[in-house]
Coordinates of C-alpha atoms in Angstrom, one line a residue:
X16 CA 209.9 110.4 42.6
X17 CA 212.4 107.8 43.7
X18 CA 213.8 110.2 46.3
X19 CA 210.4 110.8 47.9
X20 CA 209.6 107.1 48.2
X21 CA 212.9 106.5 50.0
X22 CA 212.3 109.4 52.4
X23 CA 208.8 108.0 53.2
X24 CA 210.2 104.6 53.9
X25 CA 212.9 105.9 56.1
X26 CA 210.9 108.3 58.1
X27 CA 207.3 107.1 59.0
X28 CA 206.5 110.5 60.6
X29 CA 206.1 112.0 57.2
X30 CA 204.4 109.1 55.4
X31 CA 200.9 109.9 54.0
X32 CA 198.0 108.4 55.9
X33 CA 195.7 106.8 53.4
X34 CA 192.7 107.3 55.7
X35 CA 192.9 111.0 55.1
X36 CA 192.0 110.6 51.4
X37 CA 188.4 111.2 52.3
X38 CA 189.2 114.9 52.3
X39 CA 190.6 117.0 49.6
X40 CA 192.7 119.0 51.9
X41 CA 194.7 115.9 52.9
X42 CA 196.0 115.5 49.3
X43 CA 197.6 119.0 49.2
X44 CA 198.7 119.6 52.9
X45 CA 199.7 123.0 53.9
X46 CA 200.7 122.3 57.5
X47 CA 204.2 123.7 57.6
X48 CA 204.8 124.7 61.2
X49 CA 206.9 127.7 62.2
X50 CA 210.6 126.8 62.4
X51 CA 210.6 127.0 66.2
X52 CA 208.6 123.8 66.4
X53 CA 211.0 121.7 64.4
X54 CA 213.5 121.1 67.2
X55 CA 211.3 119.0 69.4
X56 CA 210.0 117.1 66.3
X57 CA 213.6 116.2 65.2
X58 CA 215.6 116.1 68.4
X59 CA 216.6 112.5 67.9
X60 CA 219.8 112.1 65.9
X61 CA 218.5 109.0 64.2
X62 CA 215.4 110.9 63.0
X63 CA 217.6 113.5 61.2
X64 CA 219.8 110.8 60.0
X65 CA 217.0 109.0 58.2
X66 CA 215.8 112.1 56.4
X67 CA 219.3 112.6 54.9
X68 CA 219.9 108.9 54.1
X69 CA 218.5 109.4 50.6
X70 CA 221.5 111.6 49.9
X71 CA 223.9 108.6 50.1
X72 CA 221.7 106.1 48.3
X73 CA 223.5 105.4 45.0
X74 CA 221.4 105.8 41.9
X75 CA 221.4 102.9 39.4
X76 CA 223.8 103.5 36.6
X77 CA 222.4 104.3 33.2
X78 CA 223.6 104.4 29.6
X79 CA 224.4 108.1 29.6
X80 CA 226.7 107.9 32.6
X81 CA 229.7 107.3 30.5
X82 CA 229.3 110.3 28.2
X83 CA 230.6 113.3 30.1
X84 CA 234.4 113.5 30.3
X85 CA 236.7 115.8 32.2
X86 CA 238.8 118.1 30.1
X87 CA 242.1 116.8 31.6
X88 CA 241.5 113.1 31.3
X89 CA 239.2 110.3 30.0
X90 CA 237.7 109.9 33.5
X91 CA 233.9 110.6 33.5
X92 CA 232.9 113.9 35.0
X93 CA 230.5 113.5 37.9
X94 CA 226.9 114.6 37.3
X95 CA 225.3 117.1 39.6
X96 CA 223.3 114.3 41.1
X97 CA 226.4 112.3 42.0
X98 CA 228.1 115.3 43.6
X99 CA 225.0 116.0 45.7
X100 CA 225.1 112.3 46.9
X101 CA 228.8 112.5 47.7
X102 CA 228.2 115.7 49.6
X103 CA 225.4 114.0 51.5
X104 CA 227.9 111.2 52.4
X105 CA 230.4 113.7 53.7
X106 CA 227.7 115.5 55.6
X107 CA 226.7 112.4 57.4
X108 CA 230.3 111.5 58.2
X109 CA 231.0 115.0 59.5
X110 CA 228.0 115.3 61.8
X111 CA 227.6 111.7 63.1
X112 CA 228.7 110.5 66.4
X113 CA 231.3 107.7 66.6
X114 CA 228.6 105.2 67.3
X115 CA 226.5 106.5 64.3
X116 CA 229.6 106.3 62.1
X117 CA 230.1 102.7 63.1
X118 CA 226.5 101.9 62.2
X119 CA 227.0 103.6 58.8
X120 CA 230.1 101.6 58.1
X121 CA 228.2 98.4 58.5
X122 CA 225.2 99.4 56.4
X123 CA 226.7 101.8 53.9
X124 CA 225.8 101.0 50.3
X125 CA 229.3 101.6 48.9
X126 CA 232.8 102.2 50.2
X127 CA 233.6 105.6 51.6
X128 CA 236.2 107.0 49.2
X129 CA 236.7 110.3 47.5
X130 CA 240.0 109.4 45.9
X131 CA 240.2 110.1 42.2
X132 CA 238.0 113.2 42.3
X133 CA 239.3 116.4 40.7
X134 CA 240.1 119.4 42.8
X135 CA 237.0 121.1 41.5
X136 CA 234.8 118.1 42.3
X137 CA 236.2 118.0 45.9
X138 CA 235.3 121.7 46.2
X139 CA 231.8 121.0 44.9
X140 CA 231.3 118.1 47.3
X141 CA 232.4 120.5 50.1
X142 CA 229.9 123.0 49.0
X143 CA 227.0 120.5 49.3
X144 CA 228.3 119.3 52.6
X145 CA 228.4 122.9 54.0
X146 CA 225.0 123.6 52.6
X147 CA 223.5 120.6 54.3
X148 CA 225.3 121.3 57.6
X149 CA 223.9 124.9 57.5
X150 CA 220.3 123.6 56.8
X151 CA 220.6 121.3 59.8
X152 CA 221.7 124.2 62.0
X153 CA 218.7 126.2 60.8
X154 CA 216.4 123.3 61.9
X155 CA 217.9 123.5 65.4
X156 CA 217.7 127.3 65.5
X157 CA 221.5 127.5 65.6
X158 CA 221.4 130.5 63.3
X159 CA 224.9 132.0 64.0
X160 CA 226.5 128.6 63.2
X161 CA 224.4 128.3 60.1
X162 CA 225.4 131.7 58.9
X163 CA 229.1 130.9 59.4
X164 CA 228.6 127.8 57.2
X165 CA 226.8 129.9 54.6
X166 CA 229.7 132.3 54.6
X167 CA 232.0 129.3 53.7
X168 CA 229.5 128.4 50.9
X169 CA 229.6 131.9 49.5
X170 CA 233.4 131.8 49.1
X171 CA 233.0 129.0 46.5
X172 CA 229.4 129.5 45.3
X173 CA 228.7 131.7 42.3
X174 CA 225.7 132.6 40.1
X175 CA 228.0 132.2 37.0
X176 CA 230.0 129.1 37.9
X177 CA 229.4 125.4 37.3
X178 CA 226.0 123.9 38.2
X179 CA 226.9 123.0 41.8
X180 CA 228.3 126.5 42.4
X181 CA 225.1 128.0 40.9
X182 CA 222.6 125.9 42.8
X183 CA 224.4 126.4 46.1
X184 CA 224.4 130.2 45.4
X185 CA 220.6 130.2 45.3
X186 CA 220.1 127.8 48.2
X187 CA 222.5 129.8 50.3
X188 CA 220.6 133.0 49.5
X189 CA 217.3 131.4 50.4
X190 CA 218.6 130.0 53.7
X191 CA 219.8 133.5 54.6
X192 CA 216.3 134.8 54.0
X193 CA 214.8 132.1 56.1
X194 CA 217.1 132.9 59.0
X195 CA 216.3 136.6 58.7
X196 CA 212.6 135.8 58.9
X197 CA 213.0 133.5 61.9
X198 CA 215.2 136.0 63.8
X199 CA 213.0 139.0 63.0
X200 CA 215.4 140.8 60.8
X201 CA 212.7 141.0 58.1
X202 CA 209.0 140.9 58.9
X203 CA 207.0 137.7 58.6
X204 CA 204.6 137.3 55.7
X205 CA 201.0 138.1 56.5
X206 CA 199.3 138.1 53.0
X207 CA 197.2 135.6 51.2
X208 CA 199.8 134.5 48.6
X209 CA 197.6 135.5 45.6
X210 CA 199.8 138.5 44.9
X211 CA 203.0 136.3 44.8
X212 CA 201.3 133.7 42.6
X213 CA 200.2 136.5 40.2
X214 CA 203.7 137.9 40.1
X215 CA 205.1 134.4 39.4
X216 CA 202.6 133.9 36.5
X217 CA 203.5 137.4 35.3
X218 CA 207.2 136.5 35.0
X219 CA 206.3 133.5 32.9
X220 CA 204.1 135.5 30.6
X221 CA 206.4 138.5 30.2
X222 CA 209.7 136.8 29.2
X223 CA 208.6 135.2 25.9
X224 CA 212.1 135.2 24.2
X225 CA 213.7 133.6 27.2
X226 CA 211.2 130.8 27.5
X227 CA 211.4 130.2 23.7
X228 CA 215.2 129.9 24.0
X229 CA 214.9 127.4 26.9
X230 CA 212.4 125.4 24.9
X231 CA 214.6 125.3 21.9
X232 CA 217.7 124.1 23.8
X233 CA 216.5 121.7 26.5
X234 CA 215.4 118.4 25.0
X235 CA 213.0 117.2 27.8
X236 CA 210.7 120.2 27.3
X237 CA 210.3 119.6 23.6
X238 CA 210.0 115.9 24.1
X239 CA 207.3 116.4 26.6
X240 CA 205.4 118.9 24.4
X241 CA 205.5 116.6 21.3
X242 CA 204.4 113.5 23.3
X243 CA 201.6 115.3 25.0
X244 CA 200.3 116.7 21.8
X245 CA 200.4 113.3 20.1
X246 CA 198.4 111.9 23.0
X247 CA 195.7 114.5 22.4
X248 CA 195.8 114.0 18.6
X249 CA 195.4 110.2 19.1
X250 CA 192.0 110.9 20.7
X251 CA 190.6 113.5 18.3
X252 CA 192.3 112.7 15.0
X253 CA 189.2 111.3 13.2
X254 CA 187.1 114.4 13.9
X255 CA 186.4 117.2 11.4
X256 CA 186.0 119.8 14.1
X257 CA 188.3 119.9 17.2
X258 CA 188.0 122.2 20.2
X259 CA 190.9 122.3 22.6
X260 CA 190.6 124.0 26.0
X261 CA 194.0 125.4 27.0
X262 CA 194.5 125.9 30.8
X263 CA 197.9 127.5 30.5
X264 CA 198.6 128.5 26.9
X265 CA 201.4 130.9 27.6
X266 CA 203.5 131.4 24.4
X267 CA 201.5 128.7 22.6
X268 CA 204.5 126.7 21.2
X269 CA 202.8 123.4 22.0
X270 CA 199.6 124.6 20.4
X271 CA 201.6 125.2 17.1
X272 CA 202.8 121.6 17.3
X273 CA 199.2 120.5 17.7
X274 CA 198.1 122.6 14.7
X275 CA 200.8 121.2 12.6
X276 CA 199.9 117.6 13.6
X277 CA 196.2 118.0 12.9
X278 CA 196.8 119.8 9.6
X279 CA 199.2 117.2 8.3
X280 CA 196.9 114.2 8.7
X281 CA 196.4 112.7 5.2
X282 CA 193.6 110.3 6.0
X283 CA 191.4 112.5 8.2
X284 CA 191.8 116.2 7.2
X285 CA 190.5 118.5 9.8
X286 CA 187.9 121.2 8.8
X287 CA 188.3 123.5 11.8
X288 CA 190.4 123.8 15.0
X289 CA 189.0 126.0 17.8
X290 CA 191.3 126.9 20.8
X291 CA 189.9 128.4 24.0
X292 CA 192.6 129.9 26.2
X293 CA 191.5 130.2 29.9
X294 CA 193.1 132.5 32.4
X295 CA 192.6 134.9 35.3
X296 CA 194.8 137.7 34.0
X297 CA 197.4 138.8 31.4
X298 CA 194.7 139.2 28.8
X299 CA 196.9 141.2 26.5
X300 CA 199.6 138.6 26.4
X301 CA 197.1 135.8 25.8
X302 CA 195.6 137.7 23.0
X303 CA 199.1 138.2 21.5
X304 CA 199.6 134.4 21.6
X305 CA 196.4 134.1 19.7
X306 CA 197.6 136.5 17.1
X307 CA 200.7 134.4 16.6
X308 CA 198.7 131.2 16.3
X309 CA 196.3 132.8 13.8
X310 CA 199.3 133.8 11.6
X311 CA 200.7 130.3 11.9
X312 CA 197.3 128.8 11.0
X313 CA 197.3 130.9 7.8
X314 CA 200.8 129.7 6.9
X315 CA 199.7 126.0 7.0
X316 CA 196.2 126.7 5.5
X317 CA 194.4 125.6 8.6
X318 CA 190.9 126.9 9.4
X319 CA 191.3 128.2 13.0
X320 CA 189.6 130.3 15.6
X321 CA 190.8 131.5 19.0
X322 CA 188.8 132.6 22.0
X323 CA 190.1 134.1 25.2
X324 CA 188.2 133.4 28.4
X325 CA 189.4 135.6 31.3
X326 CA 187.7 135.4 34.7
X327 CA 188.6 137.4 37.8
X328 CA 188.5 134.2 39.8
X329 CA 188.6 130.7 38.6
X330 CA 185.6 130.0 40.8
X331 CA 183.7 132.0 38.2
X332 CA 184.8 129.7 35.4
X333 CA 181.9 127.6 34.0
X334 CA 181.0 125.6 30.9
X335 CA 178.8 128.4 29.5
X336 CA 181.9 130.5 28.8
X337 CA 183.3 127.9 26.4
X338 CA 180.7 128.1 23.6
X339 CA 180.7 124.3 23.1
X340 CA 179.4 122.7 20.0
X341 CA 178.1 119.1 20.1
X342 CA 179.7 118.4 16.7
X343 CA 183.2 119.0 18.0
X344 CA 185.7 116.7 19.5
X345 CA 186.7 118.2 22.8
X346 CA 190.1 118.0 24.5
X347 CA 191.8 119.7 27.4
X348 CA 195.5 120.5 27.5
X349 CA 197.2 121.6 30.7
X350 CA 200.8 122.4 30.4
X351 CA 202.0 123.2 33.9
X352 CA 198.5 124.6 34.5
X353 CA 197.5 123.0 37.8
X354 CA 200.5 123.5 40.2
X355 CA 199.6 127.1 40.9
X356 CA 196.2 125.9 42.2
X357 CA 197.6 123.5 44.8
X358 CA 197.3 126.3 47.5
X359 CA 193.8 127.1 46.3
X360 CA 192.1 123.8 46.7
X361 CA 188.5 125.1 46.4
X362 CA 189.4 126.6 43.0
X363 CA 191.2 123.4 41.9
X364 CA 188.2 121.3 42.8
X365 CA 185.8 123.7 41.1
X366 CA 187.9 123.7 37.9
X367 CA 187.8 119.9 37.8
X368 CA 184.1 119.8 38.2
X369 CA 183.7 122.1 35.2
X370 CA 186.0 119.9 33.1
X371 CA 184.1 116.8 34.2
X372 CA 180.8 118.5 33.2
X373 CA 182.0 119.1 29.6
X374 CA 183.3 115.4 29.4
X375 CA 186.3 115.9 27.0
X376 CA 187.6 112.9 25.1
X377 CA 190.9 113.4 26.8
X378 CA 192.7 115.6 29.2
X379 CA 196.4 115.8 28.8
X380 CA 198.5 117.1 31.8
X381 CA 202.1 117.9 32.1
X382 CA 203.5 118.8 35.6
X383 CA 206.8 118.7 37.5
X384 CA 207.6 115.1 38.5
X385 CA 208.8 115.8 42.1
X386 CA 207.3 116.2 45.5
X387 CA 208.1 119.8 46.5
X388 CA 205.2 120.3 48.8
X389 CA 206.4 118.4 51.9
X390 CA 205.4 120.1 55.2
X391 CA 208.8 119.1 56.5
X392 CA 211.6 121.6 55.8
X393 CA 214.4 119.0 55.5
X394 CA 212.5 116.7 53.2
X395 CA 211.5 119.6 51.0
X396 CA 215.0 121.0 50.8
X397 CA 216.5 117.6 49.8
X398 CA 213.8 117.0 47.1
X399 CA 214.4 120.5 45.8
X400 CA 218.2 120.0 45.8
X401 CA 217.9 116.9 43.6
X402 CA 215.3 118.3 41.3
X403 CA 216.8 121.8 40.7
X404 CA 220.3 120.2 40.6
X405 CA 219.2 118.2 37.6
X406 CA 217.7 121.3 35.9
X407 CA 220.9 123.3 36.5
X408 CA 222.9 120.3 35.2
X409 CA 220.8 120.3 32.0
X410 CA 221.4 124.0 31.5
X411 CA 225.1 123.5 31.8
X412 CA 225.1 120.7 29.1
X413 CA 222.8 122.4 26.7
X414 CA 223.6 126.1 27.0
X415 CA 226.6 128.3 27.2
X416 CA 227.5 129.7 30.6
X417 CA 227.4 133.3 29.2
X418 CA 223.9 132.7 27.5
X419 CA 221.8 135.7 28.6
X420 CA 218.6 133.6 28.6
X421 CA 220.2 131.0 30.8
X422 CA 221.1 133.7 33.4
X423 CA 217.5 135.0 33.3
X424 CA 216.1 131.5 33.7
X425 CA 218.3 130.7 36.7
X426 CA 217.8 134.0 38.5
X427 CA 214.1 134.7 37.7
X428 CA 212.6 131.3 37.5
X429 CA 214.8 128.8 39.3
X430 CA 216.1 131.2 41.9
X431 CA 212.6 132.3 42.8
X432 CA 211.4 128.7 43.0
X433 CA 214.2 127.7 45.3
X434 CA 213.4 130.7 47.5
X435 CA 209.8 129.6 47.7
X436 CA 210.8 126.1 48.7
X437 CA 213.4 127.1 51.2
X438 CA 212.6 130.5 52.6
X439 CA 208.8 130.7 52.5
X440 CA 206.2 128.9 54.6
X441 CA 202.4 128.8 54.6
X442 CA 200.6 131.1 52.1
X443 CA 203.8 132.7 51.0
X444 CA 205.1 129.4 49.6
X445 CA 203.2 129.7 46.3
X446 CA 205.5 127.5 44.2
X447 CA 204.5 123.9 45.0
X448 CA 204.6 120.6 43.2
X449 CA 203.2 117.2 44.2
X450 CA 204.1 113.7 43.0
X451 CA 202.2 111.5 40.7
X452 CA 200.3 109.5 43.4
X453 CA 198.8 112.7 44.7
X454 CA 197.4 113.7 41.3
X455 CA 196.1 110.1 40.9
X456 CA 194.2 110.2 44.1
X457 CA 192.8 113.7 43.4
X458 CA 191.6 112.8 39.9
X459 CA 190.1 109.6 41.1
X460 CA 187.6 111.8 43.0
X461 CA 186.1 113.0 39.7
X462 CA 185.9 109.5 38.1
X463 CA 188.9 110.1 35.9
X464 CA 191.0 107.2 34.6
X465 CA 194.5 107.1 33.3
X466 CA 194.9 106.3 29.6
X467 CA 198.0 104.9 28.1
X468 CA 200.2 106.7 25.7
X469 CA 200.4 105.2 22.2
X470 CA 203.6 103.8 20.8
X471 CA 203.7 106.7 18.3
X472 CA 203.5 109.2 21.2
X473 CA 206.4 107.7 23.1
X474 CA 208.4 107.3 19.9
X475 CA 207.8 110.9 19.1
X476 CA 209.3 112.0 22.4
X477 CA 212.4 109.9 22.0
X478 CA 212.9 111.1 18.4
X479 CA 212.7 114.7 19.5
X480 CA 215.3 114.1 22.2
X481 CA 217.7 112.4 19.8
X482 CA 217.9 115.5 17.7
X483 CA 219.7 117.4 20.4
X484 CA 223.5 117.0 20.9
X485 CA 222.7 116.7 24.7
X486 CA 219.6 114.5 24.1
X487 CA 221.3 111.3 25.2
X488 CA 221.0 112.5 28.8
X489 CA 217.2 112.6 28.5
X490 CA 215.6 109.5 30.1
X491 CA 212.1 108.1 29.6
X492 CA 210.4 105.9 32.2
X493 CA 206.8 104.8 33.0
X494 CA 205.0 105.0 36.3
X495 CA 201.8 103.2 35.7
X496 CA 200.5 105.0 32.5
X497 CA 202.4 108.2 33.4
X498 CA 205.4 109.0 31.2
X499 CA 208.3 110.3 33.2
X500 CA 210.8 112.4 31.4
X501 CA 214.1 112.9 33.2
X502 CA 217.6 114.2 33.0
X503 CA 220.4 111.7 33.7
X504 CA 217.9 109.6 35.7
X505 CA 216.3 112.4 37.8
X506 CA 212.6 112.9 37.0
X507 CA 211.9 116.3 35.6
X508 CA 208.3 116.3 34.2
X509 CA 205.4 113.9 34.1
X510 CA 203.0 113.4 31.3
X511 CA 199.6 111.8 31.7
X512 CA 196.4 111.4 29.8
X513 CA 192.9 111.2 31.4
X514 CA 189.3 110.3 30.5
X515 CA 186.1 110.4 32.5
X516 CA 184.4 107.2 33.3

């Protein structure tokens, strides 16, 4: 979030034009040009310099900064975020002309010094520097030089090393694929992207144990789930019959939290909870989730019903499929349920019209808190480097390196996401995320207003994080009425509540 704002300030070419807000397509741009057109757009050294300037902007220190120590001394171990920034500093030094260096010396936010770093940290900084140098060569179509730099990266990078080594491993792999596409070694993508999106959703639905393991060990995911559930409960808690529309129920862990919260209300006992799970496929997996939820409801003595609504195309989704009852309090829960529709704007708009027509008391949304949809390759790469760097950092702190579920998460989920951000363009780039301001502008079209999170909802999130041994690295901030949950200061996910005016 902070990274994107700085990039927009520094490079007006990529700043959103508010006048375009009259059209839906402007909010979710898909205008990534083929790589060959980047060179004339970025031929000025200062232009490229400004795009990378965020890399050397120091992040404000926070309370958790003093917690991680190196094994050999009491000196604090650098976070992944800090290594990326130092690598950006080295990158700018190594590629700038003498005159540019002189300019940097006069405006640099902190002294240029790498003394005191451990040997491993110096190697990690070098990895980031070489990765950035390679990406710059790709922009200028200097593919042979880029590949030589990637060869250097691959000497130190590893899918089983520390967080920097791991993230560079996946970025290097993705840059190689991008080069292969641009040089014709592999054919360009010509499909619609729906198959790739379906495969991505399939990976999420078919690795239940891995996702449950990640949920159990990463504090920001549990904190987000509990806080989002509490926001929904706050709006429906006095009702006898509650109906929740789930736009992405997946394994239903958050739904169990909701069931427990509603069943344990002493003052307003609920008579019945109805959950409707909406999807376009994976009917068997969604039914299996329902079976688990029914068993859980029996264990807590909660009257519960579960309905699956599967449509071939979300354009076919309508309110008549929901079996609404005027006596019920209606809520909508979307846990990472909208990002996949960013490339299908007509479907996203149709879905929101249906939700508006049923007029729920609240819609709770959780999405990635990063702008990973920039049409500019360099901007997108830098945003992805910061965001996924923080996620890899959290996995390092919260899970063993040999953990099988960590390996699956990094290779299947994170690796594929990085590939989509770096190596794919146009319809092939199915994994996209947009920042908070884009969602605000989009929802405003449907008369939706942000609602604040209660004190109990925010307290719930913080209490959950505190139960983890690594929970002190979890950060909580507000952007308007959005709750931003981060890792060591880097935003990871955003939580928001909405009502229709």
